[in-house]
Tab-separated table of C-alpha atoms and ligand atoms in Angstrom:
chain	number	residue	atom	x	y	z
A	1	MET	CA	9.620	26.502	-47.861
A	2	LYS	CA	11.656	29.057	-47.826
A	3	LEU	CA	15.381	28.543	-47.717
A	4	ASP	CA	17.970	30.989	-47.636
A	5	ARG	CA	19.739	30.180	-50.753
A	6	GLY	CA	22.289	33.051	-50.572
A	7	ARG	CA	23.960	32.067	-47.192
A	8	ALA	CA	23.990	28.381	-48.265
A	9	HIS	CA	25.819	29.698	-51.429
A	10	VAL	CA	28.511	31.440	-49.130
A	11	ARG	CA	29.217	28.274	-46.902
A	12	ASN	CA	29.493	26.085	-50.186
A	13	ALA	CA	32.748	27.746	-51.005
A	14	PRO	CA	35.319	25.365	-50.932
A	15	ALA	CA	37.430	27.653	-48.484
A	16	ALA	CA	34.401	27.608	-46.045
A	17	ARG	CA	34.023	24.346	-45.689
A	18	GLY	CA	37.759	23.824	-45.299
A	19	ILE	CA	38.207	20.456	-47.433
A	20	ALA	CA	40.035	20.016	-50.924
A	21	PRO	CA	36.729	19.900	-53.123
A	22	ALA	CA	38.098	17.333	-55.853
A	23	ARG	CA	39.785	14.806	-53.467
A	24	ALA	CA	36.475	14.681	-51.415
A	25	LEU	CA	34.487	14.329	-54.797
A	26	ARG	CA	36.470	11.523	-55.952
A	27	ARG	CA	36.255	10.022	-52.637
A	28	SER	CA	32.314	10.296	-52.374
A	29	ALA	CA	31.978	9.188	-55.537
A	30	GLU	CA	34.269	5.576	-55.274
A	31	ARG	CA	31.845	5.086	-52.440
A	32	VAL	CA	28.899	5.003	-54.358
A	33	THR	CA	30.005	1.424	-55.797
A	34	HIS	CA	28.047	-0.689	-53.111
A	35	THR	CA	27.135	-4.316	-53.778
A	36	GLU	CA	23.419	-4.803	-53.140
A	37	LEU	CA	25.145	-7.345	-50.507
A	38	GLU	CA	26.492	-4.270	-49.007
A	39	ASN	CA	23.682	-2.239	-49.055
A	40	ARG	CA	21.566	-4.845	-47.430
A	41	ALA	CA	24.164	-5.384	-44.795
A	42	HIS	CA	24.176	-1.601	-44.204
A	43	ILE	CA	20.431	-1.193	-43.909
A	44	ALA	CA	20.238	-3.970	-41.474
A	45	TYR	CA	22.625	-2.334	-39.493
A	46	VAL	CA	21.196	0.777	-39.157
A	47	ARG	CA	17.631	-0.480	-38.825
A	48	ALA	CA	18.825	-2.528	-35.718
A	49	MET	CA	20.676	0.859	-34.413
A	50	LEU	CA	17.305	2.811	-34.886
A	51	THR	CA	15.320	0.165	-33.260
A	52	GLU	CA	17.217	-1.050	-30.537
A	53	PRO	CA	15.174	-2.522	-27.963
A	54	ALA	CA	14.090	0.159	-25.298
A	55	ALA	CA	14.985	-0.369	-21.973
A	56	PRO	CA	12.238	-2.330	-20.147
A	57	MET	CA	9.330	-0.376	-19.213
A	58	PRO	CA	8.124	-0.968	-15.585
A	59	ILE	CA	4.779	-2.728	-15.777
A	60	PRO	CA	2.561	-2.368	-12.645
A	61	GLY	CA	0.880	-5.511	-13.055
A	62	HIS	CA	-2.693	-6.260	-14.398
A	63	ILE	CA	-3.143	-2.259	-14.023
A	64	ASP	CA	-0.962	-1.627	-17.023
A	65	PRO	CA	-1.380	-4.308	-19.440
A	66	VAL	CA	1.942	-5.061	-21.420
A	67	PRO	CA	2.421	-2.764	-24.462
A	68	VAL	CA	3.224	-4.619	-27.389
A	69	PRO	CA	6.675	-3.362	-28.160
A	70	ARG	CA	6.891	-3.241	-32.005
A	71	ALA	CA	10.047	-2.001	-34.077
A	72	ALA	CA	9.359	0.887	-36.463
A	73	ALA	CA	8.765	-0.701	-39.670
A	74	ALA	CA	11.257	-0.481	-42.674
A	75	ARG	CA	10.316	1.799	-45.466
A	76	PRO	CA	9.076	-0.561	-48.333
A	77	ASP	CA	11.742	1.281	-50.672
A	78	GLY	CA	14.705	0.171	-48.148
A	79	ARG	CA	15.807	3.764	-47.771
A	80	ILE	CA	16.479	5.093	-43.927
A	81	ASP	CA	14.775	7.882	-42.777
A	82	LEU	CA	17.197	10.441	-41.232
A	83	ILE	CA	14.560	12.164	-39.053
A	84	GLY	CA	15.002	11.458	-35.269
A	85	LEU	CA	18.738	10.696	-35.303
A	86	SER	CA	21.106	12.498	-33.115
A	87	LYS	CA	23.967	14.266	-34.769
A	88	ASP	CA	26.218	11.266	-33.614
A	89	GLN	CA	23.599	8.742	-35.022
A	90	LEU	CA	23.565	10.579	-37.720
A	91	ARG	CA	27.448	10.502	-38.670
A	92	GLU	CA	27.371	6.638	-37.850
A	93	THR	CA	24.725	5.825	-40.314
A	94	LEU	CA	26.619	7.990	-42.888
A	95	ALA	CA	29.799	5.913	-41.933
A	96	ALA	CA	27.795	2.790	-41.993
A	97	ALA	CA	26.669	3.444	-45.559
A	98	GLY	CA	30.856	3.834	-46.623
A	99	LEU	CA	31.656	7.346	-45.886
A	100	GLU	CA	34.859	7.712	-44.452
A	101	PRO	CA	34.960	9.289	-40.832
A	102	ARG	CA	36.031	12.765	-41.675
A	103	GLN	CA	33.734	12.672	-44.489
A	104	ALA	CA	30.839	11.170	-42.531
A	105	LYS	CA	31.492	13.712	-39.458
A	106	LEU	CA	31.265	16.782	-41.910
A	107	ARG	CA	28.525	15.659	-43.716
A	108	ALA	CA	26.525	14.852	-40.631
A	109	LYS	CA	26.930	18.151	-39.394
A	110	GLN	CA	25.661	19.603	-42.694
A	111	ILE	CA	22.795	17.502	-43.036
A	112	TRP	CA	21.777	17.633	-39.556
A	113	HIS	CA	21.810	21.619	-40.010
A	114	TRP	CA	19.833	21.284	-43.318
A	115	ILE	CA	17.029	18.653	-41.291
A	116	TYR	CA	16.443	21.101	-38.379
A	117	ASN	CA	17.163	24.631	-39.106
A	118	ARG	CA	15.930	24.820	-42.736
A	119	GLY	CA	13.438	22.188	-42.623
A	120	ALA	CA	14.925	20.608	-45.936
A	121	THR	CA	13.662	17.387	-47.056
A	122	ASP	CA	15.609	17.178	-50.369
A	123	PHE	CA	19.474	16.426	-50.546
A	124	ALA	CA	19.254	18.347	-54.058
A	125	LEU	CA	18.628	21.481	-52.059
A	126	MET	CA	21.860	21.093	-49.742
A	127	THR	CA	24.234	23.348	-51.513
A	128	ASP	CA	27.154	22.845	-49.489
A	129	ILE	CA	27.193	19.403	-50.062
A	130	ALA	CA	29.062	18.164	-53.473
A	131	LYS	CA	26.469	17.657	-56.355
A	132	ALA	CA	27.798	14.350	-57.296
A	133	GLN	CA	26.889	13.643	-53.635
A	134	HIS	CA	23.426	14.163	-53.923
A	135	PRO	CA	22.380	10.910	-55.944
A	136	TRP	CA	24.016	8.621	-53.530
A	137	LEU	CA	22.300	10.449	-50.755
A	138	THR	CA	18.997	9.964	-52.140
A	139	GLU	CA	19.331	6.441	-53.030
A	140	ARG	CA	20.265	5.297	-49.410
A	141	PHE	CA	18.121	8.001	-47.370
A	142	VAL	CA	15.085	10.085	-46.993
A	143	ILE	CA	14.219	13.099	-44.343
A	144	GLY	CA	11.005	11.982	-44.079
A	145	ARG	CA	7.453	13.549	-42.948
A	146	PRO	CA	4.572	11.478	-41.287
A	147	GLU	CA	2.008	10.565	-43.803
A	148	VAL	CA	-1.019	12.816	-43.270
A	149	VAL	CA	-4.237	10.961	-43.553
A	150	GLU	CA	-6.275	13.976	-42.895
A	151	ALA	CA	-5.610	17.395	-41.782
A	152	GLN	CA	-8.492	20.006	-40.125
A	153	VAL	CA	-8.484	23.213	-39.161
A	154	SER	CA	-10.913	24.418	-36.513
A	155	SER	CA	-13.161	27.740	-36.957
A	156	ASP	CA	-11.056	28.948	-33.983
A	157	GLY	CA	-7.651	28.335	-35.571
A	158	THR	CA	-6.736	25.079	-34.084
A	159	ARG	CA	-5.175	22.377	-36.570
A	160	LYS	CA	-5.357	18.756	-36.360
A	161	TRP	CA	-3.559	16.200	-38.121
A	162	LEU	CA	-4.670	12.778	-38.580
A	163	LEU	CA	-1.072	10.782	-38.993
A	164	ARG	CA	-0.140	7.351	-40.347
A	165	SER	CA	3.310	5.331	-40.065
A	166	PRO	CA	4.516	2.913	-42.589
A	167	ASP	CA	3.295	0.168	-40.705
A	168	GLY	CA	-0.161	1.555	-40.675
A	169	GLN	CA	-0.276	2.838	-37.417
A	170	ASP	CA	-2.287	6.314	-36.942
A	171	TYR	CA	-1.447	8.715	-34.308
A	172	GLU	CA	-2.598	12.733	-34.221
A	173	ALA	CA	-1.089	16.115	-33.138
A	174	VAL	CA	-2.741	19.110	-32.539
A	175	PHE	CA	-1.892	22.776	-32.729
A	176	ILE	CA	-3.429	25.407	-30.442
A	177	PRO	CA	-2.801	29.211	-31.404
A	178	ASP	CA	-3.396	31.627	-28.422
A	179	ALA	CA	-2.693	35.373	-28.397
A	180	ASP	CA	0.664	35.315	-26.993
A	181	ARG	CA	1.934	31.783	-28.058
A	182	GLY	CA	1.101	28.794	-29.915
A	183	THR	CA	0.889	25.234	-28.533
A	184	LEU	CA	1.714	22.078	-30.569
A	185	CYS	CA	-0.011	19.028	-28.487
A	186	VAL	CA	2.496	16.046	-29.328
A	187	SER	CA	1.756	12.200	-29.250
A	188	SER	CA	4.279	9.697	-27.700
A	189	GLN	CA	2.529	6.380	-28.275
A	190	VAL	CA	-0.060	4.955	-30.281
A	191	GLY	CA	-3.101	4.606	-28.038
A	192	CYS	CA	-2.313	4.047	-24.042
A	193	THR	CA	-1.808	1.243	-21.816
A	194	LEU	CA	-3.372	3.102	-18.980
A	195	ASN	CA	-6.892	3.159	-19.330
A	196	CYS	CA	-8.004	5.862	-17.196
A	197	THR	CA	-11.904	5.748	-17.269
A	198	PHE	CA	-12.459	9.155	-18.547
A	199	CYS	CA	-9.860	9.165	-21.216
A	200	HIS	CA	-10.915	8.225	-24.827
A	201	THR	CA	-7.393	7.250	-25.854
A	202	GLY	CA	-7.198	4.859	-23.196
A	203	THR	CA	-9.922	2.682	-24.771
A	204	MET	CA	-7.527	1.946	-27.893
A	205	ARG	CA	-6.983	-1.447	-28.856
A	206	LEU	CA	-3.405	-1.235	-30.039
A	207	VAL	CA	-0.682	0.514	-28.245
A	208	ARG	CA	2.897	1.048	-29.926
A	209	ASN	CA	5.440	3.328	-28.439
A	210	LEU	CA	6.329	6.237	-31.126
A	211	THR	CA	10.240	6.475	-32.719
A	212	ALA	CA	12.068	9.410	-32.001
A	213	GLY	CA	11.665	10.212	-35.573
A	214	GLU	CA	7.856	9.922	-35.186
A	215	ILE	CA	7.833	12.111	-32.109
A	216	VAL	CA	9.821	15.038	-33.639
A	217	GLY	CA	8.523	14.414	-37.092
A	218	GLN	CA	5.027	15.977	-35.310
A	219	VAL	CA	7.015	19.332	-34.872
A	220	MET	CA	8.487	19.239	-38.307
A	221	LEU	CA	5.313	19.027	-40.171
A	222	ALA	CA	3.499	21.321	-38.017
A	223	ARG	CA	6.567	23.609	-38.776
A	224	ASP	CA	6.093	22.866	-42.650
A	225	SER	CA	2.683	23.792	-42.035
A	226	LEU	CA	2.993	27.022	-40.365
A	227	GLY	CA	5.938	28.112	-42.722
A	228	GLU	CA	8.326	28.125	-39.986
A	229	TRP	CA	11.562	27.603	-41.481
A	230	PRO	CA	14.435	28.550	-41.395
A	231	SER	CA	14.433	27.873	-37.652
A	232	GLN	CA	14.353	31.576	-36.106
A	233	PRO	CA	13.596	32.353	-32.446
A	234	GLU	CA	11.816	35.447	-33.004
A	235	GLY	CA	8.191	35.655	-34.328
A	236	ARG	CA	7.392	32.087	-34.486
A	237	MET	CA	3.756	30.794	-34.520
A	238	LEU	CA	4.847	27.589	-32.893
A	239	THR	CA	6.330	28.530	-29.600
A	240	ASN	CA	5.463	25.654	-26.923
A	241	ILE	CA	5.155	22.263	-26.967
A	242	VAL	CA	3.314	19.747	-24.606
A	243	MET	CA	3.728	15.892	-24.369
A	244	MET	CA	-0.483	15.733	-23.778
A	245	GLY	CA	-1.334	14.054	-27.027
A	246	MET	CA	-2.071	10.369	-27.170
A	247	GLY	CA	-0.034	7.855	-24.665
A	248	GLU	CA	2.091	8.239	-21.520
A	249	PRO	CA	5.262	9.654	-22.577
A	250	LEU	CA	7.279	8.094	-19.397
A	251	TYR	CA	6.386	4.628	-20.831
A	252	ASN	CA	8.300	5.503	-23.904
A	253	PHE	CA	11.255	7.388	-22.119
A	254	ASP	CA	13.977	6.869	-24.230
A	255	ALA	CA	12.363	8.067	-27.718
A	256	VAL	CA	10.816	10.979	-25.621
A	257	ARG	CA	13.809	12.190	-24.536
A	258	ASP	CA	15.649	11.676	-27.568
A	259	ALA	CA	12.936	13.531	-29.622
A	260	LEU	CA	13.002	16.413	-26.891
A	261	LYS	CA	16.621	16.473	-27.300
A	262	LEU	CA	16.437	17.553	-30.863
A	263	VAL	CA	13.519	19.940	-30.371
A	264	MET	CA	15.738	21.622	-27.437
A	265	ASP	CA	19.045	21.688	-29.483
A	266	GLY	CA	19.962	25.268	-30.173
A	267	ASP	CA	21.369	24.658	-33.761
A	268	GLY	CA	17.640	23.113	-34.764
A	269	LEU	CA	14.390	23.472	-33.650
A	270	ALA	CA	15.911	25.451	-30.893
A	271	LEU	CA	12.508	25.510	-28.310
A	272	SER	CA	13.660	26.497	-24.742
A	273	LYS	CA	12.776	23.370	-21.584
A	274	ARG	CA	10.920	26.158	-20.291
A	275	ARG	CA	8.229	26.171	-23.471
A	276	ILE	CA	8.001	22.496	-22.907
A	277	THR	CA	5.720	20.479	-20.845
A	278	LEU	CA	5.545	16.664	-20.325
A	279	SER	CA	2.424	15.433	-19.028
A	280	THR	CA	2.556	12.250	-16.956
A	281	SER	CA	-0.259	10.391	-15.148
A	282	GLY	CA	2.144	9.405	-12.318
A	283	VAL	CA	4.924	6.935	-13.269
A	284	VAL	CA	6.900	7.733	-10.058
A	285	PRO	CA	9.694	5.667	-10.636
A	286	MET	CA	10.540	7.528	-14.318
A	287	MET	CA	9.755	11.240	-12.839
A	288	ALA	CA	13.595	11.799	-11.463
A	289	ARG	CA	14.856	10.624	-14.742
A	290	ALA	CA	12.871	13.380	-16.739
A	291	GLY	CA	13.850	16.080	-14.264
A	292	GLU	CA	17.339	15.223	-14.850
A	293	GLU	CA	17.585	13.794	-18.421
A	294	ILE	CA	15.254	15.810	-19.852
A	295	GLY	CA	14.447	18.896	-17.611
A	296	VAL	CA	11.475	20.362	-19.108
A	297	ASN	CA	8.328	21.541	-17.409
A	298	LEU	CA	6.324	18.926	-15.345
A	299	ALA	CA	2.396	18.404	-15.310
A	300	VAL	CA	0.375	15.616	-13.507
A	301	SER	CA	-2.408	14.511	-13.942
A	302	LEU	CA	-3.714	14.145	-10.637
A	303	HIS	CA	-7.782	14.322	-11.105
A	304	ALA	CA	-8.324	13.405	-7.486
A	305	VAL	CA	-7.541	13.693	-4.083
A	306	THR	CA	-8.926	10.414	-2.599
A	307	LYS	CA	-7.630	7.155	-3.019
A	308	GLU	CA	-10.840	5.855	-3.884
A	309	VAL	CA	-11.655	8.059	-6.495
A	310	ARG	CA	-8.189	8.256	-7.827
A	311	ASP	CA	-8.134	4.418	-7.972
A	312	GLU	CA	-11.295	4.507	-10.090
A	313	ILE	CA	-10.148	7.074	-12.686
A	314	VAL	CA	-6.412	7.014	-13.183
A	315	PRO	CA	-5.834	2.952	-12.326
A	316	LEU	CA	-2.191	3.530	-11.894
A	317	ASN	CA	-3.140	4.965	-8.551
A	318	ARG	CA	-3.290	1.665	-7.366
A	319	LYS	CA	0.767	0.899	-7.752
A	320	TYR	CA	1.731	4.527	-7.294
A	321	GLY	CA	-0.436	6.184	-4.554
A	322	ILE	CA	-1.202	9.918	-4.283
A	323	GLU	CA	1.277	10.531	-1.418
A	324	GLN	CA	3.889	8.885	-3.338
A	325	LEU	CA	3.100	10.855	-6.591
A	326	LEU	CA	3.407	14.201	-4.733
A	327	GLN	CA	6.800	13.501	-3.167
A	328	ALA	CA	8.059	12.487	-6.461
A	329	CYS	CA	6.549	15.845	-7.538
A	330	ALA	CA	8.468	17.749	-4.557
A	331	ASP	CA	11.586	16.086	-5.255
A	332	TYR	CA	11.440	16.882	-9.363
A	333	PRO	CA	14.616	18.621	-10.081
A	334	GLY	CA	14.326	21.929	-11.265
A	335	ALA	CA	10.916	22.764	-10.559
A	336	ASN	CA	10.640	26.361	-8.074
A	337	ASN	CA	8.354	28.997	-7.834
A	338	ALA	CA	9.405	30.286	-11.368
A	339	ARG	CA	9.076	26.784	-12.932
A	340	ARG	CA	5.790	25.315	-11.038
A	341	ILE	CA	4.752	22.247	-11.697
A	342	THR	CA	1.018	22.082	-13.102
A	343	PHE	CA	-1.482	19.495	-11.841
A	344	GLU	CA	-4.109	18.971	-14.322
A	345	TYR	CA	-7.750	18.054	-12.759
A	346	VAL	CA	-10.258	17.081	-15.085
A	347	MET	CA	-14.006	18.198	-13.641
A	348	LEU	CA	-16.089	15.274	-13.911
A	349	LYS	CA	-19.734	15.841	-12.324
A	350	ASP	CA	-20.351	14.333	-9.013
A	351	LYS	CA	-17.452	12.515	-8.981
A	352	ASN	CA	-14.106	14.725	-8.222
A	353	ASP	CA	-15.987	18.002	-8.181
A	354	SER	CA	-16.924	18.825	-4.793
A	355	ASP	CA	-15.753	21.982	-2.314
A	356	ALA	CA	-14.454	19.253	0.254
A	357	GLU	CA	-11.929	18.123	-2.868
A	358	ALA	CA	-10.981	21.361	-3.770
A	359	HIS	CA	-9.930	22.089	0.013
A	360	GLU	CA	-8.179	18.836	0.142
A	361	LEU	CA	-6.214	19.743	-3.334
A	362	VAL	CA	-5.194	22.919	-1.470
A	363	ARG	CA	-4.073	20.940	1.903
A	364	LEU	CA	-2.063	18.582	-0.200
A	365	LEU	CA	-0.591	20.771	-2.498
A	366	ARG	CA	0.442	22.850	0.643
A	367	HIS	CA	1.537	19.737	3.033
A	368	TYR	CA	4.098	18.893	-0.001
A	369	GLN	CA	5.147	22.395	-0.397
A	370	LEU	CA	4.946	22.081	-4.201
A	371	PRO	CA	5.536	24.890	-6.227
A	372	ALA	CA	2.298	24.236	-8.149
A	373	LYS	CA	-0.583	25.534	-10.242
A	374	VAL	CA	-3.658	23.662	-11.121
A	375	ASN	CA	-5.572	23.457	-14.554
A	376	LEU	CA	-9.122	22.668	-14.266
A	377	ILE	CA	-10.029	20.667	-17.368
A	378	PRO	CA	-13.760	20.451	-18.094
A	379	PHE	CA	-14.236	16.927	-19.027
A	380	ASN	CA	-14.469	16.331	-22.645
A	381	PRO	CA	-17.434	13.591	-23.273
A	382	TRP	CA	-17.198	11.153	-25.895
A	383	PRO	CA	-19.503	8.357	-27.026
A	384	GLY	CA	-19.904	5.669	-24.276
A	385	ALA	CA	-17.906	7.762	-21.615
A	386	ALA	CA	-19.281	7.257	-18.041
A	387	TYR	CA	-18.906	10.771	-17.095
A	388	GLU	CA	-20.684	14.401	-17.581
A	389	THR	CA	-18.484	17.312	-17.412
A	390	SER	CA	-19.130	19.416	-14.125
A	391	THR	CA	-21.383	22.636	-14.662
A	392	PRO	CA	-19.712	25.620	-14.992
A	393	GLU	CA	-21.060	27.045	-11.277
A	394	ARG	CA	-18.996	24.019	-9.867
A	395	VAL	CA	-15.989	24.422	-11.831
A	396	ARG	CA	-16.161	28.386	-10.869
A	397	ARG	CA	-16.336	27.566	-7.313
A	398	PHE	CA	-13.814	24.692	-7.335
A	399	SER	CA	-11.399	27.255	-9.027
A	400	GLU	CA	-12.442	29.885	-6.549
A	401	ILE	CA	-11.611	27.720	-3.590
A	402	ILE	CA	-8.152	26.874	-4.991
A	403	PHE	CA	-7.415	30.432	-5.918
A	404	GLU	CA	-8.195	31.452	-2.153
A	405	GLY	CA	-5.698	28.860	-1.199
A	406	GLY	CA	-2.925	30.955	-2.558
A	407	ILE	CA	-2.862	28.624	-5.959
A	408	SER	CA	-3.548	29.559	-9.485
A	409	ALA	CA	-6.261	27.462	-10.771
A	410	PRO	CA	-7.303	28.737	-14.094
A	411	VAL	CA	-10.137	26.677	-16.394
A	412	ARG	CA	-8.513	25.447	-19.566
A	413	THR	CA	-10.780	26.728	-22.400
A	414	PRO	CA	-11.581	23.820	-24.370
A	415	ARG	CA	-10.360	24.394	-27.954
A	416	GLY	CA	-11.113	22.636	-31.247
A	417	ARG	CA	-14.436	21.324	-30.211
A	418	ASP	CA	-15.635	21.433	-34.048
A	419	ILE	CA	-12.778	19.197	-35.136
A	420	ASP	CA	-12.522	16.767	-31.807
A	421	ALA	CA	-9.061	18.019	-31.421
A	422	ALA	CA	-8.971	18.705	-27.499
A	423	CYS	CA	-5.447	18.091	-26.581
A	424	GLY	CA	-4.989	14.879	-24.552
A	425	GLN	CA	-8.081	13.488	-25.365
A	426	LEU	CA	-7.141	12.325	-29.003
A	427	LYS	CA	-8.192	8.954	-30.476
A	428	THR	CA	-7.705	7.957	-34.184
A	429	ALA	CA	-9.174	5.601	-36.834
A	430	ALA	CA	-6.600	3.266	-35.739
A	431	GLU	CA	-9.247	1.847	-33.469
A	432	LYS	CA	-11.075	0.591	-36.124
A	433	LYS	CA	-8.516	-1.885	-37.282
A	434	SER	CA	-7.860	-5.021	-35.086
A	435	ARG	CA	-4.655	-6.116	-34.070
A	436	ALA	CA	-4.540	-8.639	-36.528
A	437	GLU	CA	-5.454	-6.573	-39.729
A	438	LEU	CA	-2.445	-4.021	-38.402
A	439	ASP	CA	-0.376	-7.355	-38.193
A	440	ARG	CA	-1.281	-8.417	-41.753
A	441	ILE	CA	-0.495	-4.887	-43.020
A	442	ALA	CA	2.741	-4.471	-41.244
A	443	ALA	CA	3.666	-8.294	-42.994
A	444	GLU	CA	2.927	-6.877	-46.202
A	445	LYS	CA	5.116	-4.135	-45.932
A	446	GLN	CA	8.168	-6.208	-44.699
A	447	ALA	CA	7.508	-9.161	-47.344
A	448	ALA	CA	7.632	-6.055	-49.873
A	449	LEU	CA	10.938	-5.583	-48.711
A	450	GLY	CA	12.124	-9.062	-49.979
B	1	SAH	N1	-0.611	10.177	-20.639
B	1	SAH	C1	-0.562	11.528	-19.911
B	1	SAH	C2	-0.497	12.647	-21.225
B	1	SAH	C3	-1.651	12.393	-22.327
B	1	SAH	S1	-3.155	13.016	-21.714
B	1	SAH	C4	-1.311	11.729	-18.968
B	1	SAH	O1	-2.443	11.233	-18.477
B	1	SAH	O2	-0.853	12.767	-18.179
B	1	SAH	C5	-3.209	14.404	-21.194
B	1	SAH	C6	-4.302	15.454	-20.288
B	1	SAH	O3	-5.532	15.327	-20.942
B	1	SAH	C7	-4.449	14.293	-19.130
B	1	SAH	O4	-4.493	15.329	-18.187
B	1	SAH	C8	-5.528	13.782	-19.426
B	1	SAH	O5	-6.095	13.539	-18.173
B	1	SAH	C9	-6.423	14.757	-20.204
B	1	SAH	N2	-7.727	14.026	-20.546
B	1	SAH	C10	-7.625	12.897	-20.806
B	1	SAH	N3	-9.009	12.912	-21.566
B	1	SAH	C11	-9.902	13.584	-21.256
B	1	SAH	C12	-11.125	13.955	-21.506
B	1	SAH	N4	-11.935	13.184	-21.936
B	1	SAH	N5	-11.411	15.414	-20.933
B	1	SAH	C13	-10.701	16.077	-20.405
B	1	SAH	N6	-9.179	15.803	-20.372
B	1	SAH	C14	-8.628	14.797	-20.609
B	2	SF4	FE1	-3.254	7.309	-21.265
B	2	SF4	FE2	-2.909	9.895	-20.379
B	2	SF4	FE3	-5.063	9.045	-21.351
B	2	SF4	FE4	-4.538	8.194	-18.841
B	2	SF4	S1	-5.011	10.280	-19.560
B	2	SF4	S2	-5.200	6.588	-20.537
B	2	SF4	S3	-2.431	7.988	-19.100
B	2	SF4	S4	-3.421	9.185	-22.500
């Protein structure tokens, strides 16, 4: 990890910090004497804050079986992972641990910068924080990264990480380099409740929402792996993010929003909202909020133009139909000709790939006057899937018809096939564990905490 020690040193000067160092040091040393009881109360407080129950998700009946809301597991060593906290949450966490308000505010600002701008994971490297305070921080907190179970690099440069959370949940992230950009495909859930019939992720038995820390952690890990610290806008490999990994981001709205806010913060990872795309299968009631509160580009998994076919392949369509979905797209805040909505269309042989369907797609997008582009995705087959990929000729003709209708419709070339890394088609080893096994692992970890 490359750290700019020179500049950090300057910032470390007492005058630069604007505080009386001797007093500040004494004060922080006093705070180190926590009783075990205080520690436990503090850990419980912060844990409650971090795992505060998410707002109830809109659950459309039998189409969308209830996802199991599972609080993020505590670390076996009882320390708090600071990844995923906003600046305010970080300040509150430090204050709850015993720092007085002014000190907590200053330290939060410094630590936040070290985390998201420098990629630091070690308090000892934080040269603008009094040395005497490093052990106090290290005893109580970590700056974690997701545990990497497996990292693979494809012959075309695509990288895939299989990640594991402390409670034994597996999820994946994929980095896809291109000539002019590098895109990280980020997961929002372990598994998905929505069961689209062509999607491997939808077949996973266990579903849990990832926390904001686990979501932004995927970006941190990719930055580590690409050697992209300190954060700088120019010359990066990781330039774009797509929420197209495992899960439905709009069923984990709060955590996705909080994580993307961290990703977009100009003092930290500083990725522009124009370089972030959120893909949804069509959770209509959450789309306006996504536009207003996150403001990133929108991609919609349309995949079919008739009720009959979409009901089958994207069962959420039975709850929120095509017309409702397209109207929500027309109302999406921030969409215009410069920021088009992407419509994803997976090409399934003899299912949704006829000329008539291409013409109907053009008609629909025009009817709703949508600033649209269409991404044609050749179906990526998986063992047991009930579909085949459309022939290249069919895909080409389908694309031509849409282009002729005045709408851009590139065919997305599959990447990382040799490592099974096609974005949006992720499924991890988690499927091999039953719910009972995962519950047992979580209970053991909990017991280890005492
Ligand atoms: N749940 C969200 C985001 C994750 S899926 C959504 O559905 O939009 C990301 C994209 O990958 C979606 O467009 C999805 O339909 C597509 N996808 C899933 N499985 C696929 C497969 N086997 N072949 C091609 N595309 C697939
Ligand atoms: Fe879930 Fe998206 Fe897969 Fe459908 S396509 S099952 S919404 S991850």
